[in-house]
Amino acid sequence: MAATPATSATSGAPGTSEAPEARAQIGVTGLGVMGRNLARNFARHGYATALHNRTTARTDEVMKAFGHEGTFVPARSPREFVNSLERPRRLVIMVNAGPATDAVIEEFAPLLEEGDMIIDGGNAHFRDTRRREADLRTRKIHFVGMGVSGGEEGALNGPSIMPGGSEESASALMPMLEAIAAKVDGTPCTTHVGPDGAGHFVKMVHNGIEYADMQLIAEAYDLLRNAAGYAPKQIAEIFSTWNTGRLDSYLIQITAEVLAHTDAKTNEPFIDMILDQAEQKGTGRWTVQEALDLGTPVSGIAEAVFARSLSGHADLRAATRHLPGPSGLPRTDNSNKIDSPDDSLGAFADKVEQALYASKVVSYAQGWNMIAAGSREYDWDIDLGKTAVIWRGGCIIRAKFLDRIRAAYAGNPELPTLLADPEFAKEIGDAQNAWRDVVATAIQTGVPAPGFSAALAYYDALRARRLPAALVQGLRDYFGAHTYRRTDAEGSFHTLWSADRSEEAR
């Protein structure tokens, strides 16, 4: 049964050992920034929310700072926390992924009863979620792997929420998630994604697309600055303009803000004061690893992951910085920029916009293909159109064109790829000459653009009538007798390369 917002409750006083009088409709354990903000979001929407943390001092801090925002039920112990929850109990875990999550589950599961649910709102690996769901199912406890995107601001004001798990748990939980999720055109940015690990899988792919999106934006910036010679504040203005058109998105918006910012300490562009080594928490890497297992190419995401990895190899970069570039000299900022009149620079910026948009569509298409492949592999029956709906708001990759992705799958639920959608295909076809010019300029000026290049290569590979994979397979047959298939006959064949080179069916 779905919970309805609380009308009245009494919060237990911090420092007491007595069980709270109030009956909370949902509880959050793990009151770091994400956990406390999610708890505040529930309370702000009228749900009595139990609070628990391994260190009770943090629970007290949350009550002192935010207790006025709604009905909270602070608990001093796991048992007190569980006893404060209405049946079916809804217990949200917001702790670090991995062993910490397993430890919390093992602490609370013995205190729960049949039909209760544990909801993991962290960035767990979907395989761990599948394992946990299967184990708790034997104990008749529902386990919900719930992807939450939007950072601390989203957790408080409305995230995109991607829950997996059983239909029974969804019926008890979804009304609450719909209340706290971001809304776009009145539609909540959440849906029951599918069974067991489906929610965390989709969240993982979301993060992979996020990696690719940021890499492409960074390459656009690099080209505008080091190939065209624009200053950071000028590039900020360009991104602000782009954000009024088809590239309208959260990441484009904040890119403009970061590039426009001046460092208070040095009065230099803020971007120049940031060490050029990008970090990562692992979800992008997971996406690439799982894509390899599924046999689904996500080259845009992979290049973004490798670009972050390369940026962190400071010693390797320092050892090779003397290598010559296109001019025959080591690269310095603007040393190899294109030699064009000012009016041509504006035309180049327009080309970069087209390359960025086309590459972005390719990366999203690869992400959606991976979700479809995962859905088939694990029998999740994920609705690809609804995935676009729930990412329109709240999450990091929220963007205007996600509504067009929703429309594309609504028009054709069996769409094999976004690139086969007539509207997207026309846009990319119209952009391809500019896209090619930008990639060529990157090569000619020595500005690395692995994301743009990989996206274009993927596009060209898809549209090619024949791929050189035929030669690869011929070579595999030569050295390993791995066989090949013919274009004019069924079955597999092998050529007797070390004998008379006759062919035999295998």
Coordinates of C-alpha atoms in Angstrom, one line a residue:
M1 CA 0.0 0.0 0.0
A2 CA 1.3 3.5 -0.9
A3 CA 1.9 5.9 2.0
T4 CA 0.2 9.2 2.2
P5 CA 1.8 12.3 3.6
A6 CA 1.8 12.6 7.4
T7 CA -0.7 14.9 9.0
S8 CA 0.9 14.9 12.4
A9 CA 3.6 13.3 14.4
T10 CA 5.9 13.8 17.3
S11 CA 9.6 13.8 16.9
G12 CA 11.6 11.9 19.5
A13 CA 14.0 14.1 21.5
P14 CA 17.7 13.7 20.6
G15 CA 19.6 12.1 23.5
T16 CA 16.7 9.9 24.7
S17 CA 16.7 6.1 24.5
E18 CA 13.0 5.7 24.2
A19 CA 11.4 4.6 21.0
P20 CA 9.9 7.5 19.1
E21 CA 6.1 7.9 19.3
A22 CA 5.7 9.0 15.7
R23 CA 5.3 6.4 13.0
A24 CA 7.5 7.3 10.1
Q25 CA 6.5 6.5 6.5
I26 CA 10.0 6.2 5.3
G27 CA 13.5 6.2 6.9
V28 CA 17.0 7.2 5.7
T29 CA 20.1 5.7 7.2
G30 CA 23.4 7.4 6.3
L31 CA 23.1 11.1 6.7
G32 CA 25.9 12.5 4.6
V33 CA 25.0 15.3 2.3
M34 CA 23.0 13.1 -0.2
G35 CA 21.3 11.2 2.6
R36 CA 20.2 14.2 4.6
N37 CA 19.0 16.1 1.5
L38 CA 17.0 13.1 0.4
A39 CA 15.5 12.8 3.9
R40 CA 14.7 16.6 3.9
N41 CA 13.0 16.2 0.5
F42 CA 10.7 13.5 1.8
A43 CA 9.9 15.5 4.9
R44 CA 9.2 18.7 2.8
H45 CA 6.7 16.7 0.8
G46 CA 4.8 15.8 4.0
Y47 CA 6.2 12.3 4.7
A48 CA 7.2 11.6 8.3
T49 CA 10.8 10.6 7.9
A50 CA 12.9 8.5 10.3
L51 CA 16.6 9.5 10.6
H52 CA 19.5 7.2 11.5
N53 CA 23.3 7.5 11.3
R54 CA 26.1 5.3 12.6
T55 CA 27.3 8.2 14.6
T56 CA 24.3 9.8 16.4
A57 CA 26.0 13.2 16.5
R58 CA 25.2 13.6 12.8
T59 CA 21.5 12.7 13.4
D60 CA 21.5 15.4 16.1
E61 CA 23.1 17.9 13.7
V62 CA 20.5 17.2 11.0
M63 CA 17.7 17.7 13.5
K64 CA 19.1 20.9 14.8
A65 CA 19.7 22.4 11.4
F66 CA 16.6 21.1 9.5
G67 CA 14.2 19.7 12.0
H68 CA 11.8 22.6 11.3
E69 CA 11.4 21.6 7.7
G70 CA 9.0 18.7 8.3
T71 CA 8.3 15.7 10.5
F72 CA 11.4 13.9 11.4
V73 CA 11.8 10.9 13.7
P74 CA 15.4 10.6 14.9
A75 CA 16.5 7.2 16.1
R76 CA 19.4 6.3 18.3
S77 CA 19.8 2.6 17.3
P78 CA 19.0 0.4 14.3
R79 CA 16.1 -1.3 16.2
E80 CA 14.6 2.0 17.3
F81 CA 14.9 3.2 13.6
V82 CA 13.2 0.0 12.3
N83 CA 10.5 0.2 15.0
S84 CA 9.6 3.8 14.0
L85 CA 8.7 2.8 10.4
E86 CA 5.2 2.0 9.2
R87 CA 4.6 -1.3 7.5
P88 CA 5.6 -2.1 4.9
R89 CA 8.8 -0.6 6.2
R90 CA 10.7 1.5 3.6
L91 CA 14.3 1.8 4.7
V92 CA 16.6 3.9 2.4
I93 CA 20.4 3.3 2.6
M94 CA 22.6 6.2 1.7
V95 CA 26.1 5.0 2.4
N96 CA 29.2 4.3 0.3
A97 CA 28.8 1.5 -2.3
G98 CA 30.5 -1.8 -1.8
P99 CA 31.3 -3.4 1.6
A100 CA 29.7 -0.5 3.6
T101 CA 26.3 -1.2 1.9
D102 CA 26.6 -4.9 2.6
A103 CA 27.4 -4.2 6.2
V104 CA 24.3 -2.0 6.6
I105 CA 22.1 -4.5 5.0
E106 CA 23.3 -7.3 7.3
E107 CA 22.7 -5.0 10.3
F108 CA 19.1 -4.1 9.4
A109 CA 17.8 -7.2 7.5
P110 CA 17.4 -9.4 10.7
L111 CA 15.2 -6.6 12.2
L112 CA 12.8 -6.5 9.3
E113 CA 9.8 -8.7 8.5
E114 CA 8.2 -10.2 5.4
G115 CA 7.2 -7.6 2.9
D116 CA 9.5 -4.8 4.2
M117 CA 11.9 -3.2 1.8
I118 CA 15.5 -2.0 1.8
I119 CA 16.2 0.7 -0.8
D120 CA 19.8 1.3 -1.8
G121 CA 20.1 4.9 -3.1
G122 CA 23.9 4.8 -3.6
N123 CA 25.9 4.3 -6.8
A124 CA 26.1 0.6 -6.4
H125 CA 27.2 -1.7 -9.2
F126 CA 24.1 -3.4 -10.7
R127 CA 25.7 -6.8 -10.3
D128 CA 25.9 -6.2 -6.5
T129 CA 22.3 -5.1 -6.6
R130 CA 21.2 -8.3 -8.3
R131 CA 23.1 -10.4 -5.7
R132 CA 21.6 -8.5 -2.8
E133 CA 18.1 -8.6 -4.3
A134 CA 18.3 -12.4 -4.8
D135 CA 19.6 -12.9 -1.3
L136 CA 16.9 -10.8 0.4
R137 CA 14.2 -12.3 -1.7
T138 CA 14.9 -15.6 0.0
R139 CA 14.2 -13.8 3.3
K140 CA 11.0 -12.4 1.9
I141 CA 12.4 -8.8 2.1
H142 CA 12.2 -6.6 -1.0
F143 CA 15.4 -5.0 -2.2
V144 CA 15.3 -1.9 -4.4
G145 CA 18.4 -0.7 -6.2
M146 CA 17.5 3.0 -6.7
G147 CA 19.7 5.2 -9.0
V148 CA 19.5 8.9 -7.9
S149 CA 21.0 11.6 -10.1
G150 CA 21.2 15.3 -9.6
G151 CA 23.8 15.6 -6.9
E152 CA 23.1 17.1 -3.5
E153 CA 20.9 19.9 -5.0
G154 CA 18.8 17.3 -6.9
A155 CA 18.5 15.1 -3.8
L156 CA 17.0 18.1 -2.0
N157 CA 14.9 19.8 -4.7
G158 CA 14.0 17.0 -7.0
P159 CA 16.3 14.4 -8.5
S160 CA 15.9 11.9 -11.4
I161 CA 15.1 8.6 -9.7
M162 CA 15.6 5.2 -11.2
P163 CA 14.3 2.4 -9.0
G164 CA 14.5 -1.3 -9.8
G165 CA 13.0 -4.2 -7.9
S166 CA 9.7 -6.1 -7.7
E167 CA 6.4 -4.8 -8.8
E168 CA 5.1 -5.1 -5.2
S169 CA 7.8 -2.8 -3.9
A170 CA 7.2 -0.4 -6.7
S171 CA 3.5 -0.1 -5.8
A172 CA 4.4 0.8 -2.2
L173 CA 7.2 3.1 -3.1
M174 CA 6.5 4.9 -6.4
P175 CA 3.9 7.4 -5.2
M176 CA 6.5 8.7 -2.7
L177 CA 9.2 8.9 -5.3
E178 CA 6.9 10.6 -7.8
A179 CA 6.3 13.3 -5.1
I180 CA 9.9 14.1 -4.4
A181 CA 11.3 13.7 -8.0
A182 CA 12.0 16.6 -10.4
K183 CA 9.0 17.5 -12.6
V184 CA 9.0 18.5 -16.3
D185 CA 5.7 19.6 -17.8
G186 CA 4.1 18.1 -14.7
T187 CA 5.6 14.7 -15.2
P188 CA 7.7 13.2 -12.4
C189 CA 11.3 12.3 -13.5
T190 CA 11.0 8.7 -12.1
T191 CA 9.7 5.4 -13.2
H192 CA 9.9 1.8 -12.1
V193 CA 12.8 0.8 -14.4
G194 CA 12.5 -3.0 -14.1
P195 CA 13.4 -6.0 -11.9
D196 CA 16.4 -6.5 -9.6
G197 CA 19.4 -4.5 -10.9
A198 CA 17.7 -2.6 -13.7
G199 CA 17.6 0.7 -11.8
H200 CA 21.3 0.8 -11.0
F201 CA 22.2 -0.4 -14.5
V202 CA 20.3 2.5 -16.1
K203 CA 22.0 4.9 -13.6
M204 CA 25.4 3.4 -14.5
V205 CA 24.7 4.1 -18.2
H206 CA 23.4 7.6 -17.3
N207 CA 26.8 8.3 -15.7
G208 CA 28.6 6.9 -18.7
I209 CA 26.8 9.2 -21.0
E210 CA 27.6 12.0 -18.5
Y211 CA 31.3 11.2 -19.0
A212 CA 31.0 11.4 -22.8
D213 CA 28.9 14.6 -22.6
M214 CA 31.5 16.4 -20.5
Q215 CA 34.4 15.1 -22.6
L216 CA 32.8 16.5 -25.8
I217 CA 32.1 19.8 -24.1
A218 CA 35.7 20.0 -23.0
E219 CA 36.9 19.3 -26.5
A220 CA 34.7 22.0 -27.9
Y221 CA 36.3 24.4 -25.4
D222 CA 39.8 23.2 -26.2
L223 CA 39.2 23.8 -30.0
L224 CA 37.7 27.2 -29.5
R225 CA 40.6 28.3 -27.3
N226 CA 43.6 26.6 -28.7
A227 CA 42.6 26.2 -32.4
A228 CA 40.6 29.4 -32.8
G229 CA 42.2 31.5 -30.1
Y230 CA 39.1 32.6 -28.1
A231 CA 39.6 33.7 -24.5
P232 CA 37.6 31.9 -21.8
K233 CA 35.1 34.7 -21.3
Q234 CA 34.4 34.7 -25.0
I235 CA 33.9 31.0 -25.0
A236 CA 31.6 31.4 -22.1
E237 CA 29.5 33.7 -24.2
I238 CA 29.5 31.2 -27.1
F239 CA 28.3 28.4 -24.7
S240 CA 25.6 30.8 -23.3
T241 CA 24.3 31.3 -26.9
W242 CA 24.4 27.6 -27.6
N243 CA 22.3 27.0 -24.5
T244 CA 19.4 28.9 -26.1
G245 CA 19.2 26.4 -28.9
R246 CA 19.3 22.7 -29.5
L247 CA 22.2 22.2 -27.1
D248 CA 20.1 23.6 -24.2
S249 CA 21.2 21.6 -21.2
Y250 CA 22.4 21.7 -17.7
L251 CA 26.0 20.9 -18.6
I252 CA 26.2 23.6 -21.3
Q253 CA 24.7 26.1 -18.9
I254 CA 27.2 25.4 -16.1
T255 CA 30.1 25.3 -18.7
A256 CA 29.3 28.9 -19.5
E257 CA 29.3 29.8 -15.8
V258 CA 32.6 28.0 -15.1
L259 CA 34.4 29.6 -18.1
A260 CA 33.0 33.1 -17.2
H261 CA 34.3 32.9 -13.6
T262 CA 37.4 34.8 -12.6
D263 CA 39.7 33.5 -9.8
A264 CA 39.5 35.8 -6.8
K265 CA 43.0 35.1 -5.7
T266 CA 44.9 35.7 -9.0
N267 CA 42.3 37.6 -11.0
E268 CA 43.0 35.2 -13.8
P269 CA 40.5 33.0 -15.6
F270 CA 39.3 30.4 -13.1
I271 CA 39.7 27.6 -15.7
D272 CA 43.5 28.3 -15.9
M273 CA 43.9 27.8 -12.1
I274 CA 42.4 24.3 -12.1
L275 CA 44.9 21.4 -12.4
D276 CA 44.2 19.7 -15.7
Q277 CA 43.8 16.2 -14.2
A278 CA 40.2 14.9 -14.2
E279 CA 39.2 12.5 -11.5
Q280 CA 36.5 9.7 -11.6
K281 CA 34.5 7.6 -9.2
G282 CA 34.3 4.5 -11.4
T283 CA 30.8 4.5 -12.9
G284 CA 32.1 5.5 -16.4
R285 CA 34.6 2.7 -16.2
W286 CA 31.9 0.2 -15.2
T287 CA 29.8 1.3 -18.2
V288 CA 32.7 0.5 -20.6
Q289 CA 33.5 -2.8 -18.9
E290 CA 29.8 -3.9 -19.0
A291 CA 29.5 -2.7 -22.6
L292 CA 32.4 -5.0 -23.6
D293 CA 30.7 -7.9 -21.9
L294 CA 27.4 -7.2 -23.7
G295 CA 29.2 -6.7 -27.0
T296 CA 27.8 -3.2 -27.4
P297 CA 30.1 -0.4 -28.7
V298 CA 30.2 2.7 -26.6
S299 CA 33.3 4.3 -28.1
G300 CA 32.3 7.8 -27.0
I301 CA 32.0 6.8 -23.4
A302 CA 35.2 4.8 -23.6
E303 CA 37.2 7.7 -25.0
A304 CA 35.9 9.9 -22.2
V305 CA 37.0 7.4 -19.6
F306 CA 40.5 7.0 -21.2
A307 CA 40.8 10.8 -21.6
R308 CA 40.3 11.2 -17.8
S309 CA 42.8 8.4 -17.2
L310 CA 45.4 10.0 -19.5
S311 CA 45.0 13.4 -17.9
G312 CA 46.0 11.9 -14.6
H313 CA 49.3 10.5 -15.9
A314 CA 51.3 13.6 -15.1
D315 CA 54.7 12.0 -15.3
L316 CA 54.0 10.4 -18.7
R317 CA 52.7 13.7 -20.0
A318 CA 55.7 15.6 -18.7
A319 CA 58.1 13.1 -20.3
T320 CA 56.6 13.6 -23.7
R321 CA 55.7 17.3 -23.8
H322 CA 58.7 18.0 -26.0
L323 CA 57.3 15.9 -28.9
P324 CA 56.7 18.0 -32.0
G325 CA 53.3 19.0 -33.2
P326 CA 52.0 20.1 -36.7
S327 CA 54.3 23.1 -36.7
G328 CA 57.3 21.0 -35.9
L329 CA 57.4 22.6 -32.4
P330 CA 56.2 21.4 -29.1
R331 CA 52.6 22.5 -28.5
T332 CA 52.0 25.6 -26.3
D333 CA 48.6 27.2 -25.9
N334 CA 47.5 29.0 -29.2
S335 CA 50.9 28.1 -30.8
N336 CA 49.2 26.1 -33.5
K337 CA 45.9 28.0 -33.8
I338 CA 44.2 28.3 -37.2
D339 CA 45.2 31.3 -39.2
S340 CA 41.9 32.9 -40.1
P341 CA 40.3 36.3 -40.2
D342 CA 38.0 37.2 -37.3
D343 CA 34.9 36.6 -39.3
S344 CA 36.0 33.1 -40.1
L345 CA 36.4 32.4 -36.4
G346 CA 32.7 32.9 -35.9
A347 CA 32.1 30.4 -38.7
F348 CA 34.4 27.9 -37.0
A349 CA 32.5 28.3 -33.8
D350 CA 29.3 27.5 -35.6
K351 CA 31.0 24.3 -37.0
V352 CA 32.1 23.3 -33.5
E353 CA 28.4 23.6 -32.4
Q354 CA 27.4 21.2 -35.1
A355 CA 30.2 18.8 -34.3
L356 CA 29.3 18.9 -30.6
Y357 CA 25.6 18.3 -31.3
A358 CA 26.3 15.4 -33.7
S359 CA 28.8 13.8 -31.4
K360 CA 26.4 14.2 -28.5
V361 CA 23.6 12.4 -30.3
V362 CA 26.0 9.6 -31.2
S363 CA 27.0 9.2 -27.5
Y364 CA 23.4 9.2 -26.4
A365 CA 22.5 6.7 -29.1
Q366 CA 25.3 4.4 -27.9
G367 CA 24.0 4.7 -24.3
W368 CA 20.5 3.8 -25.3
N369 CA 21.7 0.9 -27.4
M370 CA 23.5 -0.4 -24.3
I371 CA 20.4 -0.1 -22.1
A372 CA 18.5 -2.1 -24.8
A373 CA 21.2 -4.7 -24.8
G374 CA 21.2 -5.0 -21.0
S375 CA 17.4 -5.2 -21.0
R376 CA 17.5 -8.1 -23.4
E377 CA 20.4 -9.9 -21.5
Y378 CA 18.7 -9.7 -18.1
D379 CA 15.1 -9.8 -19.2
W380 CA 14.3 -6.4 -17.7
D381 CA 11.8 -5.1 -20.3
I382 CA 13.1 -1.5 -19.9
D383 CA 11.0 1.1 -21.6
L384 CA 13.5 3.2 -23.6
G385 CA 11.1 6.1 -24.1
K386 CA 10.5 6.4 -20.4
T387 CA 14.2 6.5 -19.8
A388 CA 14.3 9.7 -21.8
V389 CA 11.3 11.1 -19.8
I390 CA 12.9 10.6 -16.4
W391 CA 16.2 12.2 -17.6
R392 CA 14.6 15.4 -18.8
G393 CA 14.9 17.0 -15.3
G394 CA 16.8 16.5 -12.1
C395 CA 19.8 14.6 -13.4
I396 CA 23.2 15.9 -14.6
I397 CA 22.5 15.1 -18.3
R398 CA 19.1 16.8 -18.4
A399 CA 18.8 18.4 -21.8
K400 CA 16.2 19.9 -24.1
F401 CA 16.7 17.2 -26.8
L402 CA 15.8 14.4 -24.4
D403 CA 12.2 15.2 -25.2
R404 CA 12.9 14.4 -28.8
I405 CA 14.5 11.1 -27.8
R406 CA 11.2 10.3 -25.9
A407 CA 9.2 11.2 -29.0
A408 CA 11.5 9.1 -31.3
Y409 CA 10.8 6.0 -29.2
A410 CA 7.1 6.9 -28.8
G411 CA 6.9 7.0 -32.6
N412 CA 8.8 3.7 -33.0
P413 CA 9.3 1.6 -29.8
E414 CA 11.4 -0.8 -31.9
L415 CA 13.8 1.9 -33.1
P416 CA 17.2 0.1 -33.5
T417 CA 19.2 3.3 -32.8
L418 CA 18.5 7.0 -32.4
L419 CA 20.6 7.5 -35.6
A420 CA 17.9 5.6 -37.5
D421 CA 15.2 8.1 -36.4
P422 CA 14.5 10.3 -39.5
E423 CA 14.8 13.6 -37.7
F424 CA 18.0 12.8 -35.9
A425 CA 19.4 11.3 -39.1
K426 CA 18.7 14.4 -41.1
E427 CA 20.2 16.7 -38.4
I428 CA 23.4 14.7 -38.3
G429 CA 23.6 14.4 -42.0
D430 CA 23.3 18.2 -42.2
A431 CA 26.0 18.6 -39.6
Q432 CA 28.5 16.1 -40.9
N433 CA 30.5 18.4 -43.2
A434 CA 31.1 20.8 -40.4
W435 CA 31.8 17.9 -38.1
R436 CA 34.4 16.6 -40.5
D437 CA 36.0 20.0 -40.8
V438 CA 36.3 20.3 -37.0
V439 CA 37.9 16.9 -36.7
A440 CA 40.3 17.8 -39.5
T441 CA 41.1 21.1 -37.9
A442 CA 41.8 19.3 -34.6
I443 CA 44.2 17.0 -36.4
Q444 CA 45.9 19.8 -38.3
T445 CA 46.4 22.0 -35.2
G446 CA 47.3 19.2 -32.9
V447 CA 44.4 19.7 -30.5
P448 CA 43.3 16.3 -29.2
A449 CA 39.7 15.5 -29.9
P450 CA 39.2 11.8 -29.2
G451 CA 35.5 12.2 -28.5
F452 CA 34.6 14.0 -31.7
S453 CA 36.8 11.6 -33.7
A454 CA 35.4 8.5 -32.1
A455 CA 31.8 9.7 -32.6
L456 CA 32.5 10.4 -36.3
A457 CA 34.2 7.1 -36.8
Y458 CA 31.2 5.3 -35.3
Y459 CA 28.8 7.2 -37.6
D460 CA 30.9 6.3 -40.7
A461 CA 31.2 2.7 -39.6
L462 CA 27.4 2.4 -39.3
R463 CA 26.8 3.9 -42.7
A464 CA 29.5 1.9 -44.5
R465 CA 28.4 -0.7 -47.0
R466 CA 31.3 -2.9 -46.1
L467 CA 33.8 -2.8 -43.2
P468 CA 37.4 -3.9 -43.1
A469 CA 36.2 -6.5 -40.6
A470 CA 36.2 -8.9 -43.5
L471 CA 40.0 -8.7 -43.6
V472 CA 40.2 -9.1 -39.8
Q473 CA 38.2 -12.3 -40.1
G474 CA 40.4 -13.5 -43.0
L475 CA 43.5 -13.0 -40.9
R476 CA 41.9 -14.8 -37.9
D477 CA 41.2 -17.7 -40.1
Y478 CA 44.8 -17.7 -41.5
F479 CA 46.6 -17.8 -38.1
G480 CA 44.0 -19.5 -35.9
A481 CA 41.6 -21.4 -38.2
H482 CA 38.8 -19.4 -36.6
T483 CA 36.6 -19.7 -39.8
Y484 CA 34.6 -17.1 -41.7
R485 CA 31.2 -16.8 -43.3
R486 CA 30.7 -16.1 -46.9
T487 CA 28.5 -13.5 -48.6
D488 CA 27.2 -16.0 -51.0
A489 CA 26.6 -19.1 -48.9
E490 CA 25.3 -20.2 -45.5
G491 CA 27.5 -21.7 -42.8
S492 CA 31.1 -21.3 -41.7
F493 CA 34.2 -22.0 -43.8
H494 CA 38.0 -22.4 -43.4
T495 CA 40.7 -22.1 -46.0
L496 CA 43.6 -24.6 -45.8
W497 CA 46.2 -21.8 -45.8
S498 CA 49.2 -24.0 -45.1
A499 CA 48.1 -26.7 -47.7
D500 CA 46.6 -26.2 -51.1
R501 CA 44.4 -23.2 -49.9
S502 CA 41.2 -25.0 -50.8
E503 CA 38.1 -24.2 -48.8
E504 CA 36.2 -26.5 -46.6
A505 CA 32.9 -26.1 -44.7
R506 CA 33.1 -26.2 -40.9

